[in-house]
mmCIF file of C-alpha atoms in Angstrom:
data_model
loop_
_atom_site.group_PDB
_atom_site.id
_atom_site.type_symbol
_atom_site.label_atom_id
_atom_site.label_comp_id
_atom_site.label_asym_id
_atom_site.label_seq_id
_atom_site.Cartn_x
_atom_site.Cartn_y
_atom_site.Cartn_z
ATOM 1 C CA MET A 1 39.927 -18.774 -80.600
ATOM 2 C CA LEU A 2 36.354 -17.840 -79.839
ATOM 3 C CA LYS A 3 35.904 -17.431 -76.102
ATOM 4 C CA GLY A 4 32.989 -19.516 -74.862
ATOM 5 C CA VAL A 5 32.430 -21.296 -78.163
ATOM 6 C CA ILE A 6 33.175 -24.853 -77.122
ATOM 7 C CA SER A 7 31.617 -28.212 -77.886
ATOM 8 C CA ARG A 8 30.229 -30.864 -75.609
ATOM 9 C CA GLU A 9 33.037 -33.129 -76.806
ATOM 10 C CA SER A 10 35.751 -30.680 -75.750
ATOM 11 C CA VAL A 11 34.161 -30.385 -72.294
ATOM 12 C CA LEU A 12 34.030 -34.181 -71.987
ATOM 13 C CA SER A 13 37.703 -34.353 -73.017
ATOM 14 C CA ALA A 14 38.553 -31.898 -70.229
ATOM 15 C CA VAL A 15 36.501 -33.996 -67.791
ATOM 16 C CA ASP A 16 38.361 -37.134 -68.907
ATOM 17 C CA GLU A 17 41.729 -35.436 -68.326
ATOM 18 C CA TYR A 18 40.565 -34.216 -64.899
ATOM 19 C CA ASP A 19 39.577 -37.785 -63.979
ATOM 20 C CA ARG A 20 42.832 -39.220 -65.326
ATOM 21 C CA VAL A 21 45.275 -36.859 -63.569
ATOM 22 C CA GLY A 22 43.185 -35.870 -60.533
ATOM 23 C CA GLN A 23 41.913 -32.518 -59.331
ATOM 24 C CA ASP A 24 45.128 -31.135 -57.860
ATOM 25 C CA ALA A 25 47.298 -31.929 -60.883
ATOM 26 C CA PHE A 26 44.633 -30.703 -63.317
ATOM 27 C CA LEU A 27 44.200 -27.366 -61.552
ATOM 28 C CA ALA A 28 47.961 -26.884 -61.158
ATOM 29 C CA GLU A 29 48.656 -27.726 -64.809
ATOM 30 C CA TYR A 30 46.352 -24.973 -66.066
ATOM 31 C CA GLY A 31 46.734 -22.458 -63.222
ATOM 32 C CA PHE A 32 43.218 -22.688 -61.808
ATOM 33 C CA ALA A 33 42.164 -22.601 -58.164
ATOM 34 C CA GLN A 34 39.489 -24.783 -56.618
ATOM 35 C CA ALA A 35 35.959 -23.682 -57.475
ATOM 36 C CA ARG A 36 34.505 -21.269 -54.943
ATOM 37 C CA ASN A 37 31.014 -20.875 -56.332
ATOM 38 C CA TYR A 38 30.017 -23.378 -59.018
ATOM 39 C CA LEU A 39 30.643 -27.039 -59.757
ATOM 40 C CA LEU A 40 29.998 -28.980 -62.935
ATOM 41 C CA VAL A 41 28.114 -32.199 -62.151
ATOM 42 C CA HIS A 42 28.635 -35.051 -64.616
ATOM 43 C CA GLU A 43 27.711 -38.695 -64.085
ATOM 44 C CA GLY A 44 27.470 -38.168 -60.327
ATOM 45 C CA ARG A 45 30.888 -36.530 -59.996
ATOM 46 C CA GLU A 46 31.686 -32.884 -59.320
ATOM 47 C CA TYR A 47 34.271 -30.821 -61.180
ATOM 48 C CA ASP A 48 35.658 -27.307 -60.889
ATOM 49 C CA SER A 49 33.430 -25.657 -63.513
ATOM 50 C CA LYS A 50 35.664 -22.726 -64.453
ATOM 51 C CA ALA A 51 38.692 -24.976 -64.904
ATOM 52 C CA ILE A 52 36.742 -27.429 -67.051
ATOM 53 C CA ALA A 53 35.363 -24.623 -69.234
ATOM 54 C CA GLY A 54 38.814 -23.075 -69.618
ATOM 55 C CA VAL A 55 40.517 -26.370 -70.465
ATOM 56 C CA ALA A 56 37.739 -27.274 -72.919
ATOM 57 C CA HIS A 57 39.170 -24.453 -75.044
ATOM 58 C CA HIS A 58 42.450 -26.391 -75.167
ATOM 59 C CA TYR A 59 40.634 -29.325 -76.726
ATOM 60 C CA GLU A 60 38.665 -27.051 -79.053
ATOM 61 C CA TYR A 61 41.410 -24.610 -80.141
ATOM 62 C CA GLY A 62 44.749 -25.947 -78.877
ATOM 63 C CA ARG A 63 45.083 -23.442 -76.019
ATOM 64 C CA ALA A 64 43.271 -23.329 -72.699
ATOM 65 C CA LEU A 65 41.841 -20.047 -71.498
ATOM 66 C CA LEU A 66 43.792 -18.603 -68.594
ATOM 67 C CA PRO A 67 41.825 -18.094 -65.370
ATOM 68 C CA THR A 68 42.210 -14.318 -65.814
ATOM 69 C CA GLU A 69 40.700 -14.376 -69.313
ATOM 70 C CA PHE A 70 37.132 -15.174 -68.249
ATOM 71 C CA HIS A 71 34.698 -15.422 -65.361
ATOM 72 C CA GLY A 72 33.645 -18.667 -63.751
ATOM 73 C CA GLY A 73 30.185 -17.480 -62.771
ATOM 74 C CA THR A 74 26.819 -17.152 -64.421
ATOM 75 C CA GLY A 75 28.086 -14.578 -66.916
ATOM 76 C CA GLU A 76 30.424 -16.926 -68.757
ATOM 77 C CA ALA A 77 31.574 -20.435 -67.719
ATOM 78 C CA VAL A 78 28.292 -21.508 -66.115
ATOM 79 C CA VAL A 79 26.285 -20.345 -69.129
ATOM 80 C CA TRP A 80 28.636 -22.025 -71.593
ATOM 81 C CA LEU A 81 28.379 -25.358 -69.792
ATOM 82 C CA GLU A 82 24.620 -25.192 -69.283
ATOM 83 C CA GLN A 83 24.055 -24.331 -72.958
ATOM 84 C CA LEU A 84 25.772 -27.607 -73.788
ATOM 85 C CA GLY A 85 23.350 -29.511 -71.544
ATOM 86 C CA PHE A 86 25.596 -29.884 -68.500
ATOM 87 C CA THR A 87 24.393 -29.401 -64.950
ATOM 88 C CA VAL A 88 26.140 -26.757 -62.865
ATOM 89 C CA LYS A 89 25.379 -26.323 -59.185
ATOM 90 C CA SER A 90 26.174 -23.609 -56.711
ATOM 91 C CA VAL A 91 28.700 -24.327 -53.968
ATOM 92 C CA ARG A 92 27.247 -21.791 -51.561
ATOM 93 C CA ASN A 93 23.976 -20.037 -51.243
ATOM 94 C CA PRO A 94 23.394 -16.387 -52.145
ATOM 95 C CA ASP A 95 23.281 -13.692 -49.481
ATOM 96 C CA TRP A 96 19.895 -13.031 -47.956
ATOM 97 C CA ALA A 97 17.853 -10.455 -49.859
ATOM 98 C CA TRP A 98 16.124 -7.705 -47.910
ATOM 99 C CA ASP A 99 12.686 -9.300 -48.388
ATOM 100 C CA GLU A 100 13.972 -12.560 -46.917
ATOM 101 C CA VAL A 101 15.516 -10.746 -43.954
ATOM 102 C CA VAL A 102 12.223 -8.961 -43.246
ATOM 103 C CA LEU A 103 10.321 -12.259 -43.194
ATOM 104 C CA ALA A 104 12.850 -13.825 -40.809
ATOM 105 C CA CYS A 105 12.761 -10.636 -38.750
ATOM 106 C CA ALA A 106 8.989 -10.969 -38.362
ATOM 107 C CA ILE A 107 9.108 -14.458 -36.845
ATOM 108 C CA THR A 108 12.055 -13.486 -34.622
ATOM 109 C CA ALA A 109 10.154 -10.436 -33.349
ATOM 110 C CA GLU A 110 7.081 -12.594 -32.668
ATOM 111 C CA ASN A 111 9.354 -14.776 -30.564
ATOM 112 C CA GLY A 112 10.545 -11.872 -28.399
ATOM 113 C CA TRP A 113 13.747 -11.351 -30.431
ATOM 114 C CA ARG A 114 14.984 -14.808 -29.485
ATOM 115 C CA GLY A 115 16.211 -17.314 -32.035
ATOM 116 C CA LEU A 116 13.978 -20.200 -33.031
ATOM 117 C CA ALA A 117 14.825 -23.878 -33.399
ATOM 118 C CA ALA A 118 14.965 -25.493 -36.829
ATOM 119 C CA THR A 119 12.033 -27.681 -35.787
ATOM 120 C CA ASP A 120 9.806 -24.722 -34.880
ATOM 121 C CA PRO A 121 6.775 -24.757 -37.225
ATOM 122 C CA ARG A 122 7.286 -21.051 -38.045
ATOM 123 C CA VAL A 123 10.850 -21.758 -39.184
ATOM 124 C CA VAL A 124 9.775 -24.773 -41.223
ATOM 125 C CA GLU A 125 6.987 -22.752 -42.857
ATOM 126 C CA LEU A 126 9.278 -19.814 -43.636
ATOM 127 C CA SER A 127 11.909 -22.164 -45.041
ATOM 128 C CA GLY A 128 9.327 -23.610 -47.443
ATOM 129 C CA LEU A 129 8.199 -20.145 -48.501
ATOM 130 C CA LEU A 130 11.737 -18.854 -49.089
ATOM 131 C CA GLN A 131 12.498 -21.866 -51.266
ATOM 132 C CA LEU A 132 9.486 -21.043 -53.451
ATOM 133 C CA LEU A 133 10.142 -17.317 -53.871
ATOM 134 C CA PRO A 134 11.787 -16.349 -57.188
ATOM 135 C CA ILE A 135 14.238 -13.935 -55.540
ATOM 136 C CA HIS A 136 17.302 -16.051 -56.404
ATOM 137 C CA ASP A 137 17.772 -18.030 -59.615
ATOM 138 C CA ALA A 138 18.198 -21.793 -59.448
ATOM 139 C CA PRO A 139 21.927 -21.903 -60.384
ATOM 140 C CA SER A 140 22.793 -19.688 -57.411
ATOM 141 C CA ARG A 141 21.169 -22.095 -54.932
ATOM 142 C CA ASN A 142 22.613 -25.283 -53.530
ATOM 143 C CA GLY A 143 20.951 -28.213 -51.747
ATOM 144 C CA THR A 144 20.815 -26.382 -48.423
ATOM 145 C CA PHE A 145 19.202 -23.213 -49.802
ATOM 146 C CA ARG A 146 17.118 -21.584 -47.049
ATOM 147 C CA ASN A 147 16.578 -24.903 -45.285
ATOM 148 C CA ALA A 148 15.182 -24.928 -41.753
ATOM 149 C CA ASN A 149 18.668 -24.976 -40.194
ATOM 150 C CA GLY A 150 19.705 -21.890 -42.165
ATOM 151 C CA VAL A 151 16.508 -20.008 -41.329
ATOM 152 C CA ALA A 152 16.891 -20.917 -37.641
ATOM 153 C CA ARG A 153 20.484 -19.678 -37.692
ATOM 154 C CA LYS A 154 19.342 -16.380 -39.189
ATOM 155 C CA THR A 155 16.802 -15.941 -36.369
ATOM 156 C CA PHE A 156 19.553 -16.499 -33.787
ATOM 157 C CA VAL A 157 21.728 -13.860 -35.493
ATOM 158 C CA MET A 158 18.776 -11.482 -35.309
ATOM 159 C CA GLY A 159 18.126 -12.318 -31.683
ATOM 160 C CA ASN A 160 21.764 -11.789 -30.762
ATOM 161 C CA ALA A 161 22.088 -8.490 -32.634
ATOM 162 C CA ARG A 162 21.075 -6.552 -29.523
ATOM 163 C CA PHE A 163 24.400 -7.535 -27.896
ATOM 164 C CA PHE A 164 26.441 -5.423 -30.337
ATOM 165 C CA GLU A 165 26.142 -2.112 -28.513
ATOM 166 C CA GLY A 166 28.343 0.724 -27.339
ATOM 167 C CA GLY A 167 31.591 1.435 -29.144
ATOM 168 C CA ASN A 168 31.934 -2.061 -30.590
ATOM 169 C CA PRO A 169 31.958 -2.252 -34.395
ATOM 170 C CA ILE A 170 28.758 -3.837 -35.657
ATOM 171 C CA PRO A 171 29.347 -6.676 -38.155
ATOM 172 C CA LYS A 172 27.711 -6.165 -41.565
ATOM 173 C CA PRO A 173 25.022 -8.896 -41.145
ATOM 174 C CA VAL A 174 24.025 -7.376 -37.812
ATOM 175 C CA ARG A 175 23.726 -3.873 -39.316
ATOM 176 C CA GLY A 176 21.008 -5.195 -41.644
ATOM 177 C CA VAL A 177 19.285 -6.883 -38.722
ATOM 178 C CA ARG A 178 19.387 -3.641 -36.718
ATOM 179 C CA LYS A 179 17.731 -1.823 -39.581
ATOM 180 C CA CYS A 180 15.122 -4.569 -39.760
ATOM 181 C CA GLN A 181 14.505 -4.473 -36.004
ATOM 182 C CA LYS A 182 14.045 -0.700 -36.093
ATOM 183 C CA ARG A 183 11.669 -0.755 -39.063
ATOM 184 C CA TYR A 184 9.737 -3.730 -37.712
ATOM 185 C CA GLY A 185 9.377 -1.980 -34.354
ATOM 186 C CA GLU A 186 8.040 1.138 -36.091
ATOM 187 C CA LEU A 187 5.512 -0.948 -38.038
ATOM 188 C CA ALA A 188 4.449 -2.851 -34.920
ATOM 189 C CA GLU A 189 3.777 0.414 -33.083
ATOM 190 C CA THR A 190 1.651 1.820 -35.902
ATOM 191 C CA SER A 191 -2.068 1.522 -35.228
ATOM 192 C CA TRP A 192 -4.004 0.279 -38.208
#
């Protein structure tokens, strides 16, 4: 068996089996869990991409790959399926990169460290910009990638970060915001 060397026909056979027996039975039969990150999209339906790629090996070689024998992400299953012309979409969006956080930090600071509404023109503009930036590749994005609601939510997290003080543990997202607030404050105080 050659891992990852599968045909379009074997993938379609796995899709047909998935449709015939249903998601739960298909996943249980081959020992896969529900997809957490990527879905295969075929003829308007969504499928657990790792499971489909693994079971395609059954139709190609007579034995499905076990879930522990390969990765479901962009290093293996996603690439295999996309190379065959299939569409694979991300289930959730990637974490915010530092550059994105800094941009959201700037509009939050301009607003007195208060969160902004999704309809605020600054949020809408930033959302459009973040969607254009090549920081994250297309397969890692889903339909809600850096939309106005997500950007607005990020500004509220930044605005609320000041409430995590004293001996309370600071959640990881807030630690990044604190760093951003400190650096932004230092830049704002610098005379040009």
